[in-house]
Coordinates of C-alpha atoms in Angstrom, one line a residue:
M1 CA 14.8 3.0 -27.2
Q2 CA 13.1 2.9 -23.9
L3 CA 10.0 1.0 -23.6
Y4 CA 7.7 3.6 -22.7
Q5 CA 8.7 5.8 -25.8
N6 CA 6.5 2.9 -27.9
Q7 CA 3.4 2.7 -25.2
Q8 CA 1.1 5.6 -24.5
L9 CA -0.5 5.4 -20.7
K10 CA -3.4 6.7 -19.3
L11 CA -3.9 7.3 -15.6
Y12 CA -7.6 7.9 -13.8
N13 CA -6.7 11.4 -12.4
S14 CA -9.1 11.5 -9.0
L15 CA -8.1 15.3 -9.7
S16 CA -10.2 15.5 -12.8
G17 CA -12.3 13.0 -12.3
K18 CA -11.2 11.1 -16.0
K19 CA -8.4 8.9 -17.8
E20 CA -5.4 11.3 -18.8
I21 CA -2.6 10.5 -21.1
F22 CA 0.3 10.4 -18.8
K23 CA 3.0 12.8 -19.6
P24 CA 5.8 13.1 -17.2
L25 CA 7.3 16.8 -16.5
N26 CA 10.4 15.6 -17.4
E27 CA 11.0 13.3 -19.7
G28 CA 11.8 9.9 -18.7
H29 CA 11.9 10.8 -15.1
I30 CA 8.8 10.1 -12.9
G31 CA 8.3 11.8 -9.2
M32 CA 5.8 9.9 -7.0
Y33 CA 4.7 10.3 -3.6
V34 CA 2.7 7.8 -1.4
C35 CA 1.4 8.3 2.1
G36 CA 2.8 5.7 4.3
P37 CA 1.5 4.5 7.4
T38 CA 0.9 5.8 10.9
V39 CA 3.2 3.3 12.7
Y40 CA 1.4 3.3 16.2
S41 CA 0.0 -0.6 15.2
N42 CA 0.9 -3.6 13.0
V43 CA 0.2 -2.6 9.6
H44 CA -3.6 -2.9 8.5
L45 CA -4.0 -5.6 5.7
G46 CA -6.2 -2.7 4.3
N47 CA -3.3 -0.3 4.0
C48 CA -1.1 -3.3 2.7
R49 CA -3.4 -3.4 -0.3
T50 CA -3.2 0.2 -1.1
F51 CA 0.9 0.1 -0.8
M52 CA 1.0 -2.8 -2.8
S53 CA -1.1 -1.0 -5.6
F54 CA 1.5 1.4 -5.5
D55 CA 4.3 -1.1 -5.7
M56 CA 2.8 -2.5 -8.8
I57 CA 2.8 1.0 -10.4
F58 CA 6.4 1.7 -9.4
R59 CA 7.3 -1.6 -11.1
Y60 CA 5.5 -0.8 -14.1
F61 CA 7.3 2.7 -14.9
K62 CA 10.4 0.6 -13.9
H63 CA 9.7 -1.6 -16.5
L64 CA 8.6 0.7 -18.9
G65 CA 12.4 2.0 -18.8
Y66 CA 11.6 5.3 -16.5
K67 CA 14.1 6.9 -13.7
V68 CA 11.4 7.1 -10.7
R69 CA 12.0 8.9 -7.5
Y70 CA 9.6 7.0 -5.2
V71 CA 8.9 8.8 -1.9
R72 CA 6.7 7.0 0.7
N73 CA 6.9 8.6 4.4
I74 CA 6.7 7.6 7.8
T75 CA 3.9 9.2 9.8
D76 CA 5.7 9.4 13.4
A77 CA 4.3 11.9 14.6
G78 CA 1.2 14.5 14.3
H79 CA -1.7 12.0 13.4
L80 CA -4.2 12.7 16.3
V81 CA -6.6 10.2 17.3
D82 CA -9.7 10.0 15.1
D83 CA -8.0 12.6 12.7
A84 CA -9.6 14.9 14.6
E85 CA -7.9 19.0 15.8
D86 CA -8.0 18.1 19.4
G87 CA -7.2 15.1 21.0
E88 CA -3.9 12.9 21.5
D89 CA -1.5 11.8 18.9
K90 CA -2.0 8.3 18.3
I91 CA 1.7 7.3 19.0
A92 CA 2.1 9.1 22.5
K93 CA -1.5 7.6 23.3
K94 CA 0.3 4.1 22.6
A95 CA 3.2 4.8 24.1
R96 CA 1.2 6.0 27.3
L97 CA -0.9 2.4 27.1
E98 CA 2.0 0.3 26.8
Q99 CA 4.2 2.7 29.2
L100 CA 7.1 3.2 26.5
E101 CA 8.8 5.4 24.7
P102 CA 7.0 6.8 21.6
M103 CA 9.9 6.2 19.8
E104 CA 10.1 2.6 21.0
V105 CA 6.6 2.4 19.8
V106 CA 8.1 4.0 16.3
Q107 CA 10.4 1.6 15.9
R108 CA 8.5 -1.5 16.6
Y109 CA 5.9 -1.0 14.1
T110 CA 8.0 0.4 11.3
V111 CA 9.9 -2.7 11.8
D112 CA 6.3 -5.0 11.7
F113 CA 5.7 -2.6 8.7
H114 CA 8.9 -3.4 6.3
N115 CA 8.9 -7.1 7.5
I116 CA 5.7 -7.8 6.4
L117 CA 6.1 -5.6 2.9
Q118 CA 9.3 -7.9 2.8
K119 CA 7.0 -11.0 3.2
F120 CA 5.2 -9.4 -0.3
N121 CA 7.7 -9.1 -2.2
F122 CA 7.8 -5.3 -2.0
L123 CA 10.5 -3.1 -3.7
P124 CA 11.9 -0.2 -1.2
P125 CA 10.8 3.2 -2.0
S126 CA 13.6 5.5 -3.5
I127 CA 13.4 7.5 -0.3
E128 CA 11.5 6.7 3.0
P129 CA 11.2 10.2 5.2
T130 CA 9.8 10.5 8.5
A131 CA 7.6 13.5 9.8
T132 CA 10.3 13.7 13.1
G133 CA 13.0 14.0 10.7
H134 CA 11.2 17.0 9.0
I135 CA 10.1 19.3 11.8
I136 CA 12.4 22.2 10.6
E137 CA 10.9 22.3 7.0
Q138 CA 7.8 22.2 8.6
I139 CA 8.3 25.0 10.5
E140 CA 9.0 26.9 7.6
I141 CA 6.1 26.0 5.5
I142 CA 3.9 26.9 8.3
K143 CA 6.1 30.6 8.5
D144 CA 5.6 31.0 4.8
I145 CA 1.9 30.3 5.0
L146 CA 1.3 32.7 7.8
E147 CA 3.4 35.5 6.0
K148 CA 1.1 35.3 2.9
G149 CA -2.0 35.5 5.2
Y150 CA -3.3 32.1 4.7
A151 CA -3.1 31.2 8.1
Y152 CA -3.6 32.3 11.9
E153 CA -1.8 31.9 15.1
Q154 CA -4.0 31.7 18.0
N155 CA -2.7 30.3 21.7
G156 CA 0.3 29.1 20.7
S157 CA -1.1 27.1 17.7
V158 CA -1.5 28.0 14.1
Y159 CA -4.6 27.0 11.9
F160 CA -5.0 27.3 8.3
D161 CA -7.5 29.9 7.5
V162 CA -9.8 27.7 4.7
A163 CA -11.8 30.9 3.9
K164 CA -9.4 33.2 3.2
F165 CA -7.7 30.3 1.0
N166 CA -10.5 30.0 -0.8
E167 CA -11.2 33.5 -1.9
S168 CA -8.1 33.1 -4.3
Y169 CA -7.9 29.4 -4.5
E170 CA -10.6 26.5 -5.0
Y171 CA -10.7 24.3 -1.5
G172 CA -12.6 21.4 -2.2
K173 CA -11.7 20.8 -5.7
L174 CA -10.2 17.4 -5.5
S175 CA -13.1 15.5 -3.7
G176 CA -15.6 17.7 -5.1
R177 CA -17.1 19.6 -2.2
K178 CA -18.0 23.1 -2.2
L179 CA -16.9 25.4 0.9
E180 CA -20.4 26.9 1.2
D181 CA -21.9 23.1 1.3
M182 CA -19.2 22.4 3.9
I183 CA -20.0 25.6 6.4
A184 CA -23.8 24.9 5.9
N185 CA -23.5 21.1 7.1
T186 CA -21.1 22.0 10.2
R187 CA -21.9 23.2 13.7
E188 CA -21.1 26.3 15.3
L189 CA -18.0 27.2 16.9
T190 CA -18.1 26.5 21.0
G191 CA -17.0 29.5 23.2
Q192 CA -13.5 27.0 23.6
D193 CA -12.7 26.7 20.3
E194 CA -10.0 28.5 18.8
K195 CA -10.5 28.4 15.1
K196 CA -12.2 30.8 13.5
S197 CA -14.3 28.4 11.5
P198 CA -14.9 24.1 11.9
Q199 CA -13.3 23.7 8.3
D200 CA -9.9 25.5 9.3
F201 CA -7.3 22.7 10.1
A202 CA -4.2 22.7 12.3
L203 CA -0.8 23.2 11.0
W204 CA 1.2 23.4 14.2
K205 CA -0.5 22.3 17.3
R206 CA 0.5 23.9 21.1
A207 CA 1.9 21.1 23.2
E208 CA 0.2 20.6 26.7
P209 CA 1.6 19.8 29.2
Q210 CA 1.3 16.0 29.4
H211 CA 2.0 15.5 25.9
I212 CA 5.2 13.6 25.1
M213 CA 6.0 14.4 21.5
R214 CA 6.8 18.4 21.6
W215 CA 8.9 20.5 19.7
P216 CA 10.1 24.3 19.8
S217 CA 8.7 26.6 17.3
P218 CA 8.7 30.2 17.0
W219 CA 4.9 30.0 18.7
G220 CA 6.2 27.8 21.5
D221 CA 6.4 24.0 22.3
G222 CA 4.1 22.2 19.9
F223 CA 3.6 19.7 17.1
P224 CA 3.0 20.0 13.8
G225 CA -0.3 19.1 12.1
W226 CA -1.0 15.6 10.5
H227 CA -1.3 17.3 7.0
L228 CA 1.7 19.3 7.0
E229 CA 4.2 16.5 6.8
C230 CA 3.0 15.2 3.4
T231 CA 3.8 18.9 2.1
A232 CA 7.2 19.2 3.5
M233 CA 8.7 16.2 2.3
S234 CA 7.0 15.4 -0.9
T235 CA 8.2 19.2 -2.1
K236 CA 11.8 18.5 -0.7
Y237 CA 12.4 15.8 -2.3
L238 CA 10.0 16.1 -5.8
G239 CA 10.0 19.5 -5.8
E240 CA 7.3 22.2 -5.8
T241 CA 5.2 20.3 -9.1
F242 CA 5.6 16.7 -9.3
D243 CA 4.2 14.0 -11.3
I244 CA 2.2 11.6 -9.0
H245 CA 1.0 11.6 -6.0
G246 CA -1.1 8.5 -4.7
G247 CA -2.5 7.1 -0.9
G248 CA -6.2 5.4 0.0
M249 CA -9.4 6.6 -1.0
D250 CA -10.0 7.7 2.7
L251 CA -7.3 9.9 2.2
K252 CA -8.8 12.2 -0.1
F253 CA -10.9 14.4 1.9
P254 CA -9.6 15.5 4.4
H255 CA -5.7 14.8 4.3
H256 CA -5.0 15.3 0.5
E257 CA -7.5 18.3 -0.1
C258 CA -5.5 19.9 2.8
E259 CA -2.2 19.1 0.9
I260 CA -3.1 21.2 -2.2
A261 CA -4.3 24.0 0.0
Q262 CA -1.2 24.3 1.7
A263 CA 1.2 23.5 -1.1
E264 CA -1.0 26.4 -3.1
A265 CA -1.0 28.8 -0.4
S266 CA 2.7 28.5 0.0
N267 CA 4.1 28.0 -3.9
G268 CA 1.3 29.6 -5.5
H269 CA 0.4 27.0 -7.7
A270 CA -1.0 23.4 -7.6
P271 CA 1.9 21.1 -6.5
V272 CA 0.9 17.3 -8.0
R273 CA -0.1 16.9 -11.8
Y274 CA -1.8 13.2 -11.4
W275 CA -3.8 12.3 -8.1
L276 CA -4.3 8.5 -8.0
H277 CA -6.8 6.6 -5.2
A278 CA -6.4 3.4 -4.6
N279 CA -9.8 1.3 -2.8
M280 CA -10.7 -0.1 -0.1
L281 CA -10.3 -3.6 1.3
T282 CA -13.4 -5.4 3.0
M283 CA -13.6 -8.8 4.5
N284 CA -16.8 -11.0 3.9
G285 CA -18.7 -8.6 2.6
K286 CA -18.1 -6.4 5.7
K287 CA -15.9 -3.4 6.4
M288 CA -12.7 -4.5 8.4
A289 CA -12.4 -3.6 11.8
K290 CA -11.0 -4.7 14.8
S291 CA -13.8 -3.4 17.3
T292 CA -15.8 -5.9 15.3
G293 CA -13.7 -8.9 14.9
N294 CA -13.9 -9.0 11.0
N295 CA -10.3 -8.3 10.8
I296 CA -7.0 -10.5 10.2
L297 CA -3.2 -9.4 9.8
P298 CA -0.8 -10.3 6.8
G299 CA 0.9 -12.5 9.5
E300 CA -2.2 -14.2 10.7
I301 CA -2.9 -15.1 7.2
F302 CA 0.7 -16.3 6.3
T303 CA 0.6 -18.6 9.3
G304 CA -2.8 -20.1 9.4
E305 CA -3.5 -18.7 12.9
N306 CA -6.9 -17.5 13.0
D307 CA -10.6 -18.4 13.1
I308 CA -11.1 -17.1 9.8
L309 CA -9.6 -18.9 7.0
S310 CA -9.1 -23.0 6.9
K311 CA -5.3 -22.9 6.0
A312 CA -2.2 -20.7 5.7
F313 CA -1.7 -18.8 1.9
T314 CA 1.4 -17.4 1.2
P315 CA 2.3 -13.7 0.9
S316 CA 2.5 -14.7 -3.1
V317 CA -0.9 -16.1 -3.3
V318 CA -2.5 -12.9 -1.0
R319 CA -0.4 -10.4 -3.5
F320 CA -2.2 -12.6 -6.7
F321 CA -5.5 -12.1 -4.8
M322 CA -5.4 -8.5 -4.7
M323 CA -3.7 -8.0 -8.1
Q324 CA -7.1 -9.3 -9.7
A325 CA -9.1 -6.6 -8.8
H326 CA -8.1 -3.0 -10.2
Y327 CA -6.8 -0.8 -7.7
T328 CA -9.6 1.5 -7.6
S329 CA -12.3 -1.4 -7.2
I330 CA -13.2 -2.1 -3.5
L331 CA -11.9 -6.0 -3.0
D332 CA -13.6 -8.5 -0.7
L333 CA -11.2 -10.7 1.3
S334 CA -12.8 -14.4 1.9
N335 CA -11.5 -18.0 2.3
D336 CA -13.5 -19.0 -1.2
A337 CA -11.5 -15.9 -3.0
L338 CA -8.0 -17.0 -1.4
L339 CA -8.5 -21.0 -2.1
A340 CA -9.5 -19.9 -6.0
S341 CA -6.4 -17.3 -6.2
E342 CA -4.3 -20.3 -5.0
K343 CA -5.2 -22.3 -7.7
G344 CA -4.8 -19.7 -10.1
Y345 CA -1.3 -19.0 -8.8
N346 CA -0.4 -22.6 -9.3
R347 CA -1.7 -23.1 -12.6
L348 CA 0.3 -19.9 -13.1
M349 CA 3.9 -21.2 -11.7
D350 CA 2.9 -25.0 -13.2
A351 CA 2.5 -23.5 -16.7
L352 CA 5.9 -21.5 -16.3
D353 CA 7.6 -25.0 -15.9
T354 CA 5.8 -26.8 -18.9
L355 CA 6.7 -23.7 -20.9
D356 CA 10.6 -24.6 -20.5
K357 CA 10.0 -28.4 -21.3
L358 CA 8.4 -27.2 -24.8
E359 CA 10.1 -28.5 -27.7
A360 CA 9.9 -26.2 -30.1
G361 CA 7.8 -26.4 -33.9
K362 CA 8.6 -24.8 -37.3
S363 CA 5.8 -22.8 -37.0
S364 CA 3.2 -20.8 -34.4
T365 CA -0.2 -21.2 -33.9
F366 CA -0.2 -18.7 -31.1
D367 CA 0.2 -15.0 -32.4
V368 CA 2.9 -14.2 -29.4
R369 CA 3.3 -10.6 -30.5
S370 CA 0.1 -9.8 -30.7
W371 CA -0.9 -11.0 -27.4
Q372 CA 2.1 -9.0 -25.9
Q373 CA 1.1 -5.9 -26.9
E374 CA -2.8 -7.0 -25.5
C375 CA -0.7 -7.3 -22.0
Y376 CA 0.8 -3.6 -22.6
D377 CA -2.7 -2.3 -23.6
A378 CA -3.9 -3.5 -20.6
M379 CA -1.9 -1.8 -18.0
N380 CA -1.4 1.3 -20.2
D381 CA -5.2 1.4 -19.3
D382 CA -4.7 2.9 -15.7
F383 CA -2.9 -0.4 -14.9
N384 CA -5.3 -2.6 -15.6
T385 CA -4.0 -5.9 -13.6
P386 CA -7.4 -7.6 -13.8
I387 CA -7.4 -7.8 -17.4
L388 CA -3.2 -8.3 -17.5
I389 CA -3.9 -11.5 -15.8
A390 CA -6.7 -12.7 -17.9
K391 CA -3.9 -12.2 -20.8
M392 CA -1.7 -14.4 -18.7
F393 CA -4.4 -17.0 -18.3
D394 CA -5.1 -17.1 -22.6
A395 CA -0.9 -17.8 -22.8
V396 CA -1.7 -20.8 -20.0
K397 CA -4.2 -22.3 -22.4
H398 CA -2.1 -22.0 -25.7
I399 CA 0.9 -23.6 -23.6
N400 CA -1.5 -26.3 -22.3
L401 CA -2.3 -27.3 -26.1
I402 CA 1.1 -27.0 -27.1
K403 CA 2.0 -29.7 -24.8
E404 CA -0.9 -31.7 -25.8
G405 CA 0.6 -31.1 -29.5
N406 CA -3.1 -29.6 -30.3
E407 CA -0.9 -26.5 -31.3
S408 CA 2.8 -25.6 -32.1
I409 CA 5.0 -22.6 -31.2
T410 CA 8.5 -21.5 -32.9
A411 CA 11.6 -21.2 -30.4
A412 CA 11.9 -17.4 -30.9
D413 CA 8.2 -17.2 -30.3
K414 CA 8.7 -19.5 -27.0
S415 CA 11.5 -17.3 -26.1
T416 CA 9.6 -13.9 -26.3
L417 CA 6.8 -15.7 -24.6
K418 CA 8.8 -16.6 -21.5
G419 CA 10.1 -13.3 -21.3
V420 CA 7.0 -11.7 -21.6
L421 CA 5.3 -13.7 -19.1
S422 CA 8.2 -13.9 -17.0
A423 CA 8.3 -9.6 -16.8
F424 CA 4.8 -9.4 -16.2
I425 CA 4.4 -11.9 -13.5
F426 CA 7.4 -11.5 -11.7
D427 CA 8.6 -7.9 -12.3
V428 CA 5.7 -6.3 -12.6
L429 CA 3.0 -8.0 -10.9
G430 CA 5.6 -9.1 -8.3
L431 CA 4.6 -12.5 -7.5
E432 CA 7.4 -15.2 -6.3
R433 CA 7.8 -18.4 -7.5
K434 CA 8.1 -20.2 -4.3
T435 CA 6.9 -23.3 -2.5
D436 CA 3.0 -23.5 -1.4
V437 CA 2.8 -22.8 1.9
G438 CA 1.8 -26.0 3.6
T439 CA 3.7 -28.4 1.4
G440 CA 6.8 -27.6 1.5
S441 CA 9.9 -29.9 -0.7
D442 CA 8.0 -33.6 -0.8
K443 CA 11.2 -34.5 1.7
L444 CA 10.1 -31.5 3.8
T445 CA 6.8 -32.8 4.2
A446 CA 7.4 -36.0 5.1
V447 CA 9.9 -34.9 7.8
V448 CA 6.9 -32.7 9.3
E449 CA 4.4 -35.1 9.1
L450 CA 6.3 -38.2 10.7
L451 CA 7.2 -35.5 13.6
I452 CA 3.2 -34.7 13.6
Q453 CA 2.3 -38.6 14.2
L454 CA 5.0 -38.7 16.5
R455 CA 3.7 -35.7 18.6
K456 CA 0.2 -37.0 18.3
D457 CA 1.4 -40.5 19.7
A458 CA 3.2 -38.6 22.5
R459 CA -0.5 -36.6 23.4
D460 CA -2.3 -40.0 23.2
N461 CA 0.3 -41.4 25.8
K462 CA 0.1 -38.3 27.6
D463 CA 3.5 -37.0 27.1
F464 CA 2.7 -33.9 27.2
S465 CA 6.3 -32.6 27.5
T466 CA 7.4 -34.6 24.6
S467 CA 4.4 -33.3 22.5
D468 CA 5.2 -29.7 23.8
K469 CA 9.1 -30.0 22.6
I470 CA 8.5 -31.5 19.3
R471 CA 5.6 -28.2 18.4
D472 CA 8.4 -25.5 19.8
Q473 CA 11.0 -27.1 18.3
L474 CA 9.3 -27.0 14.8
S475 CA 8.3 -23.2 15.5
A476 CA 11.2 -22.1 16.6
M477 CA 12.4 -23.6 12.8
G478 CA 9.6 -20.9 11.1
I479 CA 7.4 -24.5 10.9
Q480 CA 4.0 -23.8 12.6
L481 CA 1.4 -26.4 13.5
K482 CA -2.5 -26.0 13.7
D483 CA -4.7 -28.6 15.3
G484 CA -8.0 -28.8 13.9
K485 CA -11.1 -30.9 13.9
E486 CA -9.6 -33.0 11.2
G487 CA -5.9 -33.1 12.6
T488 CA -2.7 -31.2 12.4
T489 CA -1.6 -29.3 9.2
F490 CA 1.5 -27.2 9.3
S491 CA 2.8 -23.8 7.5
V492 CA 6.2 -22.8 6.7
S493 CA 6.9 -18.9 7.5

């Protein structure tokens, strides 16, 4: 018997606006699609939080014994600047600015995306399809929607007719918007506009002569609309109806709303049973943005090479920080929050070490079985990781009391406790048992501190050649030095 058969899971469904008991279409099997990155720049920390939330959800489903087909796409074409209907493709723009081929841009930032997620200990999805790899499927869906009367062609572009669709279906049901209100709050179309209505969105865009990324179609050379790729790839790999579609809260409208419309127009029914949305990450109480300087990349956190944080933090500490908030809540990143998370992470790891060394007694003063179900109850309540972590620290308290001789635990309960803690900490939360950044083993620390002192001596003697050589060779080995007012610290990447 699989664990899921004894655990009732509730999910907050964005479509209904309430928690619902989760029942997959096919018992024991789950189909889950999550909108992946547009690979035109280094992966944003806020995006990492979204992907980490769904990695945790994927992990918990697997822990419960479900067979999960997890599809997370790569957007490598069709995503226009500012998500507008007109303008330049984000990847094509980056290629033009950096004088690269678009697929060079895609390759560079796809590699970066995978490297960062690997450091965060993500499980790879079952399938990771690309938009450019599914142009044929997207064209076929457009032809189908055109044939059914929910789209129209204009000068080599194809637009989805939202008003026509709304006569038979409900556009706006995911975001809670009414079409009449949207129409009332939008500008009039100008003479240059090709669309019948401002609410209509592109299924296929005609490529201007200067547009680099282009494909042949029945309507001429062009490229697919951004929303279409997810409809094509999710239905191809998960079917016309599947269990879960996830993404960031910012994608609810228009992206996910348009996905629903496209799928319903093409297939005649709703594509997704449960819509899950992860919330945003802020920093020091403000929105993260490159333009304001209130921004930090994951790699800059790991190395400590930034002007925002006091030190470097391991990927596991950052992951633990993110797991301390519910995935639907706004989470604020700060130096103090990461320092507190580091202390909590270390307490958790120390408790695991202590548990291994505890001597078993004849009786247990800690009700391990009851505590175990409380852990599952937390995760079964829409993946409530903050409550789960609180339960973890309840166990830490008891472990320390047993160590001090104030409580006792039987061998059987000790084995159960160790198994449950390991399962939730490593398998579900995805933390790793790694040495903290900036310390390393005692021997490594001693050697690096000796080299730091030799480098300082060289600099004091104006022997900058030796000083630079020590720094560069340490960097080549993955050991980064950071000079500050209080001396030089190091981190291991």
